[in-house]
CSV table of C-alpha atoms and ligand atoms in Angstrom, one decimal:
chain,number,residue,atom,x,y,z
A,9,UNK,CA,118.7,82.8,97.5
A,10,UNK,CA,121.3,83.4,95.1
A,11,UNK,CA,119.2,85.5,93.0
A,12,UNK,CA,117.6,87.8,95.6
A,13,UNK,CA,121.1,88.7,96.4
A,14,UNK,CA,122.1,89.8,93.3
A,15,UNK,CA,119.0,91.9,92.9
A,16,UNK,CA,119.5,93.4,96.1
A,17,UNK,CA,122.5,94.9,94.6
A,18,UNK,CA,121.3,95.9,91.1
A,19,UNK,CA,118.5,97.9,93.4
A,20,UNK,CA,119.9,101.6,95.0
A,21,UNK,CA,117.6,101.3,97.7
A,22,UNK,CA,115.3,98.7,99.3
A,23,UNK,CA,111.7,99.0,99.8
A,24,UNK,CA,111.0,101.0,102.4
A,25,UNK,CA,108.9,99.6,105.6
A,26,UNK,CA,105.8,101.5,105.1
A,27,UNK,CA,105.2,100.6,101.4
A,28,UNK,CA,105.1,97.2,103.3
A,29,UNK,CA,102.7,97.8,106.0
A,30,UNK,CA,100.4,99.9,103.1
A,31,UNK,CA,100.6,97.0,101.2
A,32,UNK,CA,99.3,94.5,104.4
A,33,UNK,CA,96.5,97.2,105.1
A,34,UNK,CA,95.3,97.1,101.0
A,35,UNK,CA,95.7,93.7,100.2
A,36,UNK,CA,92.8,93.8,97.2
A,37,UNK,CA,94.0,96.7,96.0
A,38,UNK,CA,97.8,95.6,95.5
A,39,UNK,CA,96.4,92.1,93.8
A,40,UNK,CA,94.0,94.1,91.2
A,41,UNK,CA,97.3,96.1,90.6
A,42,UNK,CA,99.1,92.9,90.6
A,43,UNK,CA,97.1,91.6,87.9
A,44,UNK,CA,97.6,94.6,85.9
A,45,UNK,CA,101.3,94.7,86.1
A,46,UNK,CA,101.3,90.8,85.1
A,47,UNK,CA,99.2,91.8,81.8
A,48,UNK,CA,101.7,94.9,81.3
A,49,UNK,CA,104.5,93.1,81.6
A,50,UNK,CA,103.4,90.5,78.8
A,51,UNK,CA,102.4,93.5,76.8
A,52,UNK,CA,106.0,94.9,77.3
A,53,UNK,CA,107.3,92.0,75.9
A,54,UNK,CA,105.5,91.9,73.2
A,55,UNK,CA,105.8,95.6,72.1
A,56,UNK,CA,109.7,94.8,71.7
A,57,UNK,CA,108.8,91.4,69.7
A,58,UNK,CA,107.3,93.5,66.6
A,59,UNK,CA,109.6,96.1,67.1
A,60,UNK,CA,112.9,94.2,66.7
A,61,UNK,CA,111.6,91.4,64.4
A,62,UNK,CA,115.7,91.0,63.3
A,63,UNK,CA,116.7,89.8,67.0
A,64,UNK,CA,116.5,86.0,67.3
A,65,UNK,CA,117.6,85.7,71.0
A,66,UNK,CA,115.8,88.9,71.9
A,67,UNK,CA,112.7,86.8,70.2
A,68,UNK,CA,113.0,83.9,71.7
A,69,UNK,CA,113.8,85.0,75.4
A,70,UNK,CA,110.8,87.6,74.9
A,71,UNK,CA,108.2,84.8,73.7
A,72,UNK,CA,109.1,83.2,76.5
A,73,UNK,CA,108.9,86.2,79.3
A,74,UNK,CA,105.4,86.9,77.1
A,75,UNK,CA,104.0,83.3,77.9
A,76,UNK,CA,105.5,83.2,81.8
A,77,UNK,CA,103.5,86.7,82.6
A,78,UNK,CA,100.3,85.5,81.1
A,79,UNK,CA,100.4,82.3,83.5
A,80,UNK,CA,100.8,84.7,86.0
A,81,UNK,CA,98.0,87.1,85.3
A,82,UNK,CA,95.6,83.8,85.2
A,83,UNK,CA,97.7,82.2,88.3
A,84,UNK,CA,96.7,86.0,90.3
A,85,UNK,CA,93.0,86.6,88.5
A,86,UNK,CA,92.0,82.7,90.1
A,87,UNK,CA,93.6,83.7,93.4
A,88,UNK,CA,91.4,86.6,93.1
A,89,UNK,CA,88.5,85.1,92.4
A,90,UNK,CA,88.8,82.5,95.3
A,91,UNK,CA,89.4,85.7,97.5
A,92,UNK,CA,86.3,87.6,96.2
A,93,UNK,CA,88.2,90.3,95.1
A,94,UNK,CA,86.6,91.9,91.3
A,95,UNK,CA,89.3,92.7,88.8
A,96,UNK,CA,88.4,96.4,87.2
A,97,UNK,CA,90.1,98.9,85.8
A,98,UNK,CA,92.7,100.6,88.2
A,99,UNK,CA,95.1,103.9,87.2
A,100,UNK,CA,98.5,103.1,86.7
A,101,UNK,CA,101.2,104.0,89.7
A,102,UNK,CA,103.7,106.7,88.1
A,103,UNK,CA,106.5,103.9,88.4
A,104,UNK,CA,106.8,102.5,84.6
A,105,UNK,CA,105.9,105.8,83.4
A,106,UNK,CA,108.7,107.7,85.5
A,107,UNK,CA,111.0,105.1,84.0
A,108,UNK,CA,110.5,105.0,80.7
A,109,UNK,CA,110.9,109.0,80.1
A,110,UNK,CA,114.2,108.9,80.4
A,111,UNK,CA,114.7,106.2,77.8
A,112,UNK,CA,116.6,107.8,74.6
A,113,UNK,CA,115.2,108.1,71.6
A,114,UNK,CA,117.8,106.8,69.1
A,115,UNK,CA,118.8,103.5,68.3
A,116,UNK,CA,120.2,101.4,69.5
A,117,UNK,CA,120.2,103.4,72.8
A,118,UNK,CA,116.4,102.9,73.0
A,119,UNK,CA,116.5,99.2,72.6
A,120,UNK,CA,119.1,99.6,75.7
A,121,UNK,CA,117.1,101.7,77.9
A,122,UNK,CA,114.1,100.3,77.2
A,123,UNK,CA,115.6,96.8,78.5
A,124,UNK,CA,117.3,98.1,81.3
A,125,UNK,CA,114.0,99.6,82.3
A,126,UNK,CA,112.3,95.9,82.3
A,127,UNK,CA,115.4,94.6,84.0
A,128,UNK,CA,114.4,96.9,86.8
A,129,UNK,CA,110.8,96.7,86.8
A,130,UNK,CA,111.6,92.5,86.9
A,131,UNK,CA,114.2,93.1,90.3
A,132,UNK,CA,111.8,95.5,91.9
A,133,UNK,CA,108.9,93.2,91.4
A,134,UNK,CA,111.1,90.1,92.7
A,135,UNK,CA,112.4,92.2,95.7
A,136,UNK,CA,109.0,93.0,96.8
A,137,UNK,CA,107.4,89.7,96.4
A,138,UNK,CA,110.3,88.2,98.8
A,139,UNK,CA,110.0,91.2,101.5
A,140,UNK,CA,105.7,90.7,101.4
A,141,UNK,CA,105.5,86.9,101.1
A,142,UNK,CA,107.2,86.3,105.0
A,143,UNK,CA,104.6,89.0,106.1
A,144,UNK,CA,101.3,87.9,104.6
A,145,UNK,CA,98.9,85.4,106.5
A,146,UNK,CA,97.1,84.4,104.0
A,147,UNK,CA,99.7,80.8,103.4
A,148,UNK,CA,98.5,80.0,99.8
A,149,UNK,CA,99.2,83.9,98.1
A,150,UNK,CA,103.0,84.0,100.6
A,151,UNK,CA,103.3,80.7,98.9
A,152,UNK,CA,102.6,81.8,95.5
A,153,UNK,CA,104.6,85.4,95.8
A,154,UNK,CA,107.7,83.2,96.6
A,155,UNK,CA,107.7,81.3,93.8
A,156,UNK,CA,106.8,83.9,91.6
A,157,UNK,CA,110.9,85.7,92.9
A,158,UNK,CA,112.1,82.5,90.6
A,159,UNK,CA,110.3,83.3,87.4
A,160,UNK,CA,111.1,87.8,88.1
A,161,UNK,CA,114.4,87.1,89.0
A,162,UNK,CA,114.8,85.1,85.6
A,163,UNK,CA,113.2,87.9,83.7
A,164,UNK,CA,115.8,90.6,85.6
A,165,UNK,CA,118.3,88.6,84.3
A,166,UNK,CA,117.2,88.0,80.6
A,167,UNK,CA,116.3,91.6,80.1
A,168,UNK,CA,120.1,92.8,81.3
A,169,UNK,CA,121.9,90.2,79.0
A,170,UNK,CA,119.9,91.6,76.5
A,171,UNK,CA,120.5,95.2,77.2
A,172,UNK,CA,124.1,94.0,77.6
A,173,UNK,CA,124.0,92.6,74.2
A,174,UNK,CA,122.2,95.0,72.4
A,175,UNK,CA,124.5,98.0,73.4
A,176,UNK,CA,127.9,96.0,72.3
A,177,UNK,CA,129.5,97.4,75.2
A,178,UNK,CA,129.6,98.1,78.7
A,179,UNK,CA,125.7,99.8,79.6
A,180,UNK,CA,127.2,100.3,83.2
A,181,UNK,CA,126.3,104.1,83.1
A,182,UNK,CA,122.6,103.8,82.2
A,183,UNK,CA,122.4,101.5,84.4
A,184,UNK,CA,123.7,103.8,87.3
A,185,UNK,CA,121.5,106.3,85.8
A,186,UNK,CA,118.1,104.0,86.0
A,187,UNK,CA,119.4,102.9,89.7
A,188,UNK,CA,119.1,106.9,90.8
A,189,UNK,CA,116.0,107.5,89.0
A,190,UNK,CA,114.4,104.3,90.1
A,191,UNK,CA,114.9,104.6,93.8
A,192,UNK,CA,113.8,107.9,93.7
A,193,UNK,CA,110.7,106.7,92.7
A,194,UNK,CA,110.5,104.5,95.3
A,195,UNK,CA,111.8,106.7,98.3
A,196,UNK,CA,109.7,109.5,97.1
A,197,UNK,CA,106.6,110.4,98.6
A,198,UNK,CA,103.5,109.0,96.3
A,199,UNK,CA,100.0,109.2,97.1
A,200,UNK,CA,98.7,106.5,94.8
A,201,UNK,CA,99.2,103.5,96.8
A,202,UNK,CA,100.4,100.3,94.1
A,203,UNK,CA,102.6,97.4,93.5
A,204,UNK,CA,105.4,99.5,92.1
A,205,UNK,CA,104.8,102.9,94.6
A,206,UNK,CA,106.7,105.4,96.9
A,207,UNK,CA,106.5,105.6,100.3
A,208,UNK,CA,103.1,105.8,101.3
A,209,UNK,CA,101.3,109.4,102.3
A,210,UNK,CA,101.1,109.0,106.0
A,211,UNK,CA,98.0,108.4,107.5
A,212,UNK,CA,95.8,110.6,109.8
B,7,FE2,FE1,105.3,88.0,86.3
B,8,FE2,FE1,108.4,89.2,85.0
């Protein structure tokens, strides 16, 4: 897929093999987090709709992303519920967070980091569905993860034309600089096991 490979790029590292094997041993727990990051994602969106009201294609593309990540937190609360798994309240991994400290504070370099952030929360999250979905037994979710790569890999890409457009030149640098941070996160040890976490604290 076209798409994937792009991604793979865009991404400094890929995800490791025991986030992988963590993830087929906590399969409730990454689908409550799931959920969450569907509802955070939509809330992301959103956020950057009332802040930069003077944006038409930022608007538009963001509506959009907005809508697609609701259908997805419904599409993973039913698949939940047919699983008899309880959505609750779950802490967030340090992922997003570890991202988004390093976005600048002045505009428009905020707008910029702030989209390149969601362009590589988007590849991550399409990177990982396509490494779990040929792994999972459960037919209906592997189904469901691969199409969801489609709809993420769309989002990767709207969020970096944006960034592209909103800096009015090349954003090559920050986005060299997110690549290091981000697979740090990812190849660092974390011991909060979630859809967006390190390598896993090795078991006993
Ligand atoms: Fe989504
Ligand atoms: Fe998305």
């Amino acid at each position: 897929m076209e798409i994937l490979a792009e991604i793979r790029l865009f991404l400094a590292c890929p995800t490791p093999a025991s986030w992988v094997e963590a993830a087929l041993d906590n399969l409730p727990l990454l689908l409550i987090d799931h959920a969450h990051c569907e509802k955070k994602a939509a809330s992301s969106a959103m956020n950057l709709i009332f802040r930069y009201a003077d944006k038409p294609d930022l608007l538009h593309r963001l509506s959009r992303i907005v809508r697609e990540e609701m259908i997805h937190f419904e599409q993973v609360l039913a698949l939940m519920a047919e699983r008899g798994i309880t959505y609750d309240h779950l802490s967030p991994s340090r992922y997003a967070q570890g991202l988004r400290q390093h976005v600048r504070t002045h505009e428009p370099a905020r707008l910029v980091d702030t989209l390149i952030v969601g362009a590589f929360i988007e590849a991550r999250s399409c990177e990982r569905f396509a490494v779990l979905a040929p792994r999972l037994e459960d037919e209906a979710l592997a189904r469901y993860y691969h199409s969801l790569l489609k709809a993420e890999g769309r989002h990767y890409r709207d969020y970096l034309e944006l960034a592209e457009q909103a800096a009015q030149g090349p954003i090559d640098d920050r986005v060299a600089f997110f690549a290091e941070q981000e697979r740090q996160l990812i190849e660092e040890v974390d011991d909060c096991f979630r859809f967006h976490s390190g390598v896993p604290v090795s078991k006993r």
